[in-house]
C-alpha positions as MATLAB code, in Angstrom:
seq = 'XXXXXXXXXXXXXXXXXXXXXXXXXXXXXXXXXXXXXXXXXXXXXXXXXXXXXXXXXXXXXXXXXXXXXXXXXXXXXXXXXXXXXXXXXXXXXXXXXXXXXXXXXXXXXXXXXXXXXXXXXXXXXXXXXXXXXXXXXXXXXXXXXXXXXXXXXXXXXXXXXXXXXXXXXXXXXXXXXXXXXXXXXXXXXXXXXXXXXXXXXXXXXXXXXXXXXXXXXXXXXXXXXXXXXXXXXXXXXXXXXXXXXXXXXXXXXXXXXXXXXXXXXXXXXXXXXXXXXXXXXXXXXXXXXXXXXXXXXXXXXXXXXXXXXXXXXXXXXXXXXXXXXXXXXXXXXXXXXXXXXXXXXXXXXXXXXXXXXXXXXXXXXXXXXXXXXXXXXXXXXXXXXXXXXXXXXXXXXXXXXXXXXXXXXXXXXXXXXXXXXXXXX';
ca = [
      77.258   95.387   52.273;
      76.167   98.763   50.915;
      78.559  101.702   51.017;
      76.411  103.680   53.478;
      76.034  100.671   55.771;
      79.768  100.016   55.635;
      80.588  103.622   56.544;
      78.115  103.554   59.440;
      79.511  100.263   60.731;
      83.043  101.620   60.349;
      82.225  104.636   62.501;
      80.402  102.601   65.164;
      83.131   99.982   65.472;
      85.952  102.534   65.377;
      84.415  104.330   68.342;
      83.842  101.037   70.190;
      87.448  100.039   69.543;
      88.782  103.396   70.769;
      86.785  103.049   73.990;
      88.036   99.482   74.439;
      91.662  100.544   74.067;
      91.246  103.292   76.645;
      89.593  100.815   79.000;
      92.573   98.490   78.616;
      94.870  101.376   79.538;
      92.874  102.038   82.711;
      93.046   98.397   83.820;
      89.339   97.610   83.412;
      88.483   93.900   83.427;
      88.645   92.171   80.052;
      85.099   90.813   80.397;
      83.734   94.322   80.965;
      85.598   95.583   77.894;
      84.136   92.855   75.687;
      80.614   93.529   76.988;
      81.134   97.232   76.345;
      82.181   96.657   72.729;
      79.156   94.443   72.126;
      76.860   96.987   73.744;
      78.180   99.894   71.677;
      78.027   97.856   68.474;
      74.470   96.714   69.198;
      73.369  100.273   69.967;
      74.816  101.365   66.631;
      72.925   98.698   64.714;
      75.917   96.398   64.203;
      74.737   92.874   64.983;
      76.537   89.516   64.754;
      79.882   91.086   65.597;
      82.785   88.682   66.022;
      85.231   89.610   68.781;
      88.603   88.002   69.403;
      90.665   89.070   72.430;
      94.443   88.806   72.280;
      97.142   90.166   74.560;
      95.678   93.580   75.422;
      94.301   93.621   71.905;
      90.897   93.236   70.277;
      90.110   92.022   66.784;
      86.663   92.960   65.443;
      85.073   91.436   62.355;
      81.680   92.325   60.926;
      79.968   90.852   57.891;
      76.801   92.802   57.206;
      75.886   90.984   54.033;
      77.524   90.334   50.700;
      80.884   91.893   50.085;
      84.175   92.245   51.876;
      83.972   91.960   55.698;
      84.880   94.919   57.872;
      87.899   94.154   60.070;
      89.391   96.366   62.807;
      92.243   95.691   65.198;
      93.574   97.620   68.181;
      96.203   96.982   70.834;
      97.921   98.772   73.697;
     101.190   98.299   75.540;
     101.189   96.309   78.764;
      99.835   98.354   81.644;
      98.376   97.054   84.893;
      98.067  100.495   86.478;
      94.594  101.355   87.703;
      92.851  104.698   88.077;
      89.381  104.015   89.447;
      88.164  107.524   88.680;
      89.047  107.186   85.011;
      87.600  103.655   84.974;
      84.300  105.117   86.097;
      84.446  107.893   83.515;
      84.969  105.472   80.617;
      82.325  103.030   81.818;
      79.836  105.877   82.273;
      80.580  107.189   78.773;
      80.062  103.728   77.299;
      76.740  103.331   79.106;
      75.481  106.735   77.923;
      76.547  106.039   74.350;
      74.967  102.569   74.324;
      71.729  103.916   75.815;
      71.535  106.686   73.219;
      71.377  109.482   75.795;
      74.155  111.259   73.896;
      74.660  111.491   70.153;
      77.554  109.713   68.390;
      79.252  113.063   67.831;
      78.956  113.946   71.525;
      80.270  110.516   72.507;
      83.300  110.899   70.238;
      83.961  114.386   71.602;
      83.734  113.192   75.218;
      86.010  110.250   74.434;
      88.611  112.622   73.036;
      88.456  114.768   76.182;
      88.808  111.737   78.453;
      91.725  110.388   76.427;
      93.629  113.621   77.104;
      92.702  113.799   80.798;
      95.330  113.183   83.438;
      95.003  110.994   86.537;
      92.143  111.587   88.956;
      94.458  112.798   91.729;
      97.856  114.508   91.628;
     100.708  112.124   92.434;
     101.200  113.544   95.925;
      97.567  112.869   96.887;
      97.801  109.270   95.679;
     100.979  108.847   97.700;
      99.040  109.697  100.860;
      96.996  106.558  100.316;
     100.186  104.535   99.932;
     101.607  106.036  103.124;
      98.467  105.027  104.988;
      98.773  101.475  103.685;
     102.484  101.206  104.473;
     101.907  102.339  108.054;
      98.926  100.025  108.559;
     100.699   96.930  107.203;
     103.719   97.731  109.362;
     101.507   97.824  112.460;
      99.823   94.570  111.405;
     103.296   93.023  111.267;
     103.681   93.983  114.947;
     105.752   97.044  114.129;
     105.983   99.984  116.500;
     104.560  103.462  115.966;
     108.070  104.678  115.078;
     108.450  101.906  112.509;
     105.029  102.750  111.036;
     105.976  106.420  110.643;
     109.294  105.514  109.019;
     107.474  102.998  106.806;
     105.218  105.742  105.442;
     108.190  107.971  104.678;
     110.074  105.088  103.093;
     107.134  104.412  100.788;
     107.353  107.963   99.435;
     111.133  107.764   99.007;
     111.035  104.429   97.159;
     108.192  105.651   94.962;
     110.171  108.719   93.932;
     113.189  106.551   93.124;
     111.032  104.526   90.743;
     109.561  107.688   89.249;
     113.021  109.165   88.634;
     114.077  106.031   86.772;
     110.894  106.057   84.688;
     111.583  109.608   83.488;
     114.795  108.480   81.773;
     113.197  105.443   80.144;
     114.392  102.682   82.479;
     112.340   99.481   82.062;
     109.741   98.610   84.700;
     111.703   95.539   85.813;
     114.618   97.712   86.905;
     112.305  100.305   88.458;
     110.741   97.668   90.714;
     114.130   96.133   91.502;
     115.449   99.582   92.442;
     112.451  100.213   94.704;
     112.994   96.885   96.472;
     116.715   97.617   96.873;
     115.925  101.079   98.221;
     113.498   99.699  100.805;
     115.924   97.095  102.086;
     118.968   99.393  101.957;
     117.216  102.056  104.045;
     115.950   99.460  106.530;
     119.431   97.972  106.930;
     121.003  101.423  107.262;
     118.594  102.420  110.037;
     119.235   99.089  111.736;
     123.010   99.465  111.593;
     122.787  103.047  112.918;
     120.738  101.865  115.883;
     117.693  103.934  114.945;
     115.531  100.819  114.620;
     115.618   97.367  116.153;
     115.841   94.272  113.982;
     112.127   93.603  114.340;
     111.214   97.205  113.476;
     113.439   97.146  110.392;
     111.900   93.854  109.296;
     108.322   95.061  109.798;
     108.760   98.279  107.817;
     110.628   96.520  105.005;
     107.878   93.890  104.913;
     105.200   96.584  104.641;
     106.886   98.326  101.720;
     107.862   95.186   99.831;
     104.285   93.925  100.149;
     103.099   97.021   98.285;
     105.431   96.139   95.400;
     103.987   92.653   94.915;
     101.839   92.365   91.736;
      98.876   90.978   93.661;
      96.188   92.722   91.598;
      97.800   91.425   88.403;
      97.552   87.925   89.846;
      93.880   88.509   90.659;
      93.240   89.796   87.119;
      95.097   86.770   85.757;
      92.640   84.439   87.460;
      89.657   86.541   86.347;
      90.809   86.337   82.717;
      91.478   82.597   82.948;
      88.029   81.939   84.428;
      86.442   84.176   81.791;
      88.125   82.208   78.940;
      90.444   85.067   77.969;
      93.416   82.744   77.950;
      95.871   84.888   75.988;
      95.346   87.767   78.400;
      95.822   85.394   81.326;
      99.063   84.101   79.796;
     100.347   87.649   79.378;
      99.569   88.420   83.008;
     101.530   85.335   84.091;
     104.581   86.897   82.464;
     103.886   90.196   84.243;
     103.502   88.519   87.640;
     106.671   86.454   87.253;
     108.650   89.413   85.918;
     107.714   91.810   88.713;
     108.125   89.180   91.429;
     111.534   88.393   89.979;
     112.390   92.098   90.009;
     111.588   92.311   93.729;
     113.671   89.215   94.437;
     116.551   90.656   92.400;
     116.496   93.957   94.258;
     116.355   92.205   97.630;
     119.165   89.772   96.875;
     121.467   92.535   95.592;
     121.247   94.356   98.924;
     121.406   91.170  100.990;
     124.539   90.029   99.181;
     126.247   93.334   99.989;
     125.075   93.527  103.611;
     125.502   89.837  104.362;
     126.487   90.531  107.946;
     122.942   91.595  108.842;
     120.282   88.882  108.852;
     117.437   91.097  107.667;
     115.693   88.225  105.856;
     115.968   86.090  108.939;
     114.319   88.851  110.945;
     111.601   89.193  108.295;
     110.887   85.467  108.384;
     110.236   85.713  112.120;
     107.723   88.565  111.809;
     104.237   87.501  112.879;
     101.051   89.119  111.613;
      98.888   90.377  114.442;
      95.730   88.369  115.170;
      93.041   91.037  115.222;
      90.037   90.907  117.570;
      86.630   91.294  115.943;
      86.371   94.944  117.005;
      89.473   95.843  114.986;
      88.638   93.799  111.870;
      86.337   96.440  110.307;
      88.661   99.241  111.432;
      91.711   97.833  109.648;
      89.576   96.999  106.614;
      88.291  100.574  106.525;
      91.813  101.985  106.677;
      93.063   99.555  104.050;
      90.157  100.203  101.696;
      90.476  103.978  102.070;
      94.234  103.871  101.520;
      93.854  101.792   98.380;
      90.992  103.957   97.152;
      93.153  107.080   97.377;
      96.222  105.333   95.954;
      94.241  104.114   92.938;
      92.562  107.386   92.093;
      89.079  106.905   93.505;
      87.089  110.176   93.518;
      86.176  111.457   96.981;
      82.456  110.930   96.341;
      83.100  107.163   96.264;
      85.370  106.875   99.311;
      82.503  105.997  101.646;
      81.374  103.277   99.258;
      84.912  101.889   99.051;
      85.218  101.798  102.840;
      81.845  100.069  103.179;
      82.960   97.423  100.683;
      86.097   96.782  102.720;
      84.126   96.447  105.956;
      81.516   94.062  104.504;
      84.178   91.881  102.879;
      86.304   91.759  106.022;
      83.340   90.688  108.154;
      82.402   88.009  105.617;
      85.988   86.747  105.650;
      86.117   86.834  109.470;
      82.885   84.836  109.624;
      84.335   82.191  107.344;
      87.576   81.908  109.305;
      86.377   82.320  112.893;
      82.769   81.104  112.861;
      82.796   78.453  110.128;
      86.468   77.456  110.687;
      87.209   77.470  106.954;
      90.687   77.538  105.469;
      91.989   80.897  104.234;
      91.446   80.215  100.488;
      87.871   78.962  100.988;
      86.975   81.795  103.350;
      88.395   84.379  100.942;
      86.522   82.770   98.049;
      83.208   83.108   99.896;
      83.973   86.675  101.005;
      84.886   87.821   97.491;
      81.797   86.130   96.054;
      79.780   88.318   98.406;
      81.902   91.265   97.248;
      81.167   90.511   93.580;
      77.417   90.374   94.192;
      77.611   93.592   96.208;
      79.585   95.316   93.444;
      77.023   94.388   90.797;
      74.075   95.506   92.919;
      75.719   98.779   93.940;
      76.795   99.608   90.387;
      73.211   99.214   89.177;
      71.631  101.232   91.961;
      74.251  103.967   92.440;
      75.606  104.059   88.867;
      79.174  103.529   90.075;
      81.689  101.261   88.315;
      82.151   97.830   89.849;
      85.845   98.610   90.416;
      84.859  101.173   93.075;
      83.603   98.273   95.176;
      85.769   95.337   94.126;
      89.277   96.829   94.194;
      89.136   98.673   97.560;
      87.052   95.839   99.001;
      89.482   93.079   98.179;
      92.655   95.078   98.770;
      91.428   96.394  102.092;
      89.975   93.178  103.474;
      91.264   89.943  101.967;
      94.398   90.605   99.921;
      97.015   88.165  101.303;
      99.990   90.352  100.395;
     101.619   90.319  103.859;
     101.174   86.558  104.159;
     102.667   86.026  100.699;
     105.658   88.246  101.450;
     106.339   86.657  104.826;
     106.101   83.160  103.370;
     108.538   84.114  100.594;
     110.945   85.569  103.156;
     110.746   82.269  105.024;
     111.704   80.494  101.806;
     114.777   82.727  101.471;
     115.599   82.068  105.128;
     115.093   78.297  104.548;
     112.453   77.910  107.225;
     110.885   74.407  107.197;
     107.368   74.372  105.737;
     107.809   77.742  104.019;
     106.714   76.441  100.615;
     103.429   75.224  102.103;
     102.766   78.768  103.321;
     103.620   80.156   99.864;
     101.210   77.721   98.199;
      98.396   78.664  100.577;
      98.972   82.392   99.984;
      98.917   81.908   96.199;
      95.744   79.818   96.424;
      94.150   82.524   98.568;
      95.056   85.140   95.961;
      93.652   83.007   93.147;
      90.451   82.514   95.151;
      89.912   86.283   95.063;
      89.619   86.380   91.279;
      87.370   83.322   91.138;
      85.086   84.675   93.858;
      84.704   88.134   92.316;
      83.881   86.695   88.884;
      81.358   84.264   90.375;
      79.693   87.028   92.394;
      79.343   89.292   89.352;
      77.906   86.449   87.292;
      75.467   85.410   90.019;
      74.183   88.977   90.205;
      73.864   89.116   86.404;
      71.701   85.965   86.394;
      68.874   88.014   87.847;
      69.116   90.467   84.955;
      69.511   88.504   81.724;
      68.855   91.636   79.708;
      71.996   93.242   81.127;
      74.050   90.096   80.731;
      73.132   89.793   77.042;
      73.120   93.425   76.045;
      76.840   93.884   76.329;
      76.512   96.900   78.603;
      78.981   97.125   81.474;
      77.662   96.270   84.886;
      78.510   99.804   85.976;
];
């Protein structure tokens, strides 16, 4: 290819690769990242681009004619953290750049500013969302108001323990194990001091350990597997197993020391409250709002996040209560509705799909409590516990499949968007 064409292609693909790497860091779906790269390349006049996705890495190859092909490669360290505000910023920048509403120089300048930007919310604001979730899950596990209040405070304490370890370079495995140990140690201490009953201690420990489970990584794993990004899916399997093992390690360390208190036995006997229809949208609203704040959703999108949680919860309730479907099938149908809703909303309101999908699924259908309680039953050797674990894992996998199907069904009505490479947001 000519020198001028090669330099132009180099600049276009370098920018596309930089955007892709930042999207990986923000936890944006792999399929969206690939579409974004194709869209930016197409807008810059780079056609017939070959893209290969590795483990949080992208390999780009372009042959514009005779001569040596142009090859670029970028990768980032493992990171499943999500900041929905920053997700939206990067998707919006990619859309503007692909549409030509800003010049290449302006796009590169804006990308540099975004790369240096901090999280959407200060850490203490995000923690408020986690406190809300910890209290709500505790109440769902039939905890008392006192246990819910303590659960919120315990979430903050455990989070700060993990943060302190991260500042001195301790690996994430040990951070998660320390958080799990902290949760159980505090619960056992309050139980032994008579501040809480056995059931209260079990419900608040369940709520906080649920929030440590890598459920969203498991959902992303399924999304990548369904989307044929198999190396990414394999990497997420390692992440899920590692973090789940870290939680189990932290729990077993404390249990082995305090073997006179049957905290796992108490946890295995915790029952999730069966909610009447009137409370289904309320709990979904609280859960979606808590997750939205925890994951850095800007305030202008909170109402949208809550609406997504309510719609998904009602769809799931209809499947379970009206159609008498099993939990995995009902969740699959509900998240398919969520995926379609996310695609439609992102087109009409110019919001990233993550604003709808993440709060919607975490607030309404995420089977974290069921997965934790089934695992605690395994530790307590309750008969049939493995069946409950299998159902919870299937329900989690159904989330990823449903969301991907919903997004693809919505894209069928707009083949121009599906082929252009532009993100759905």
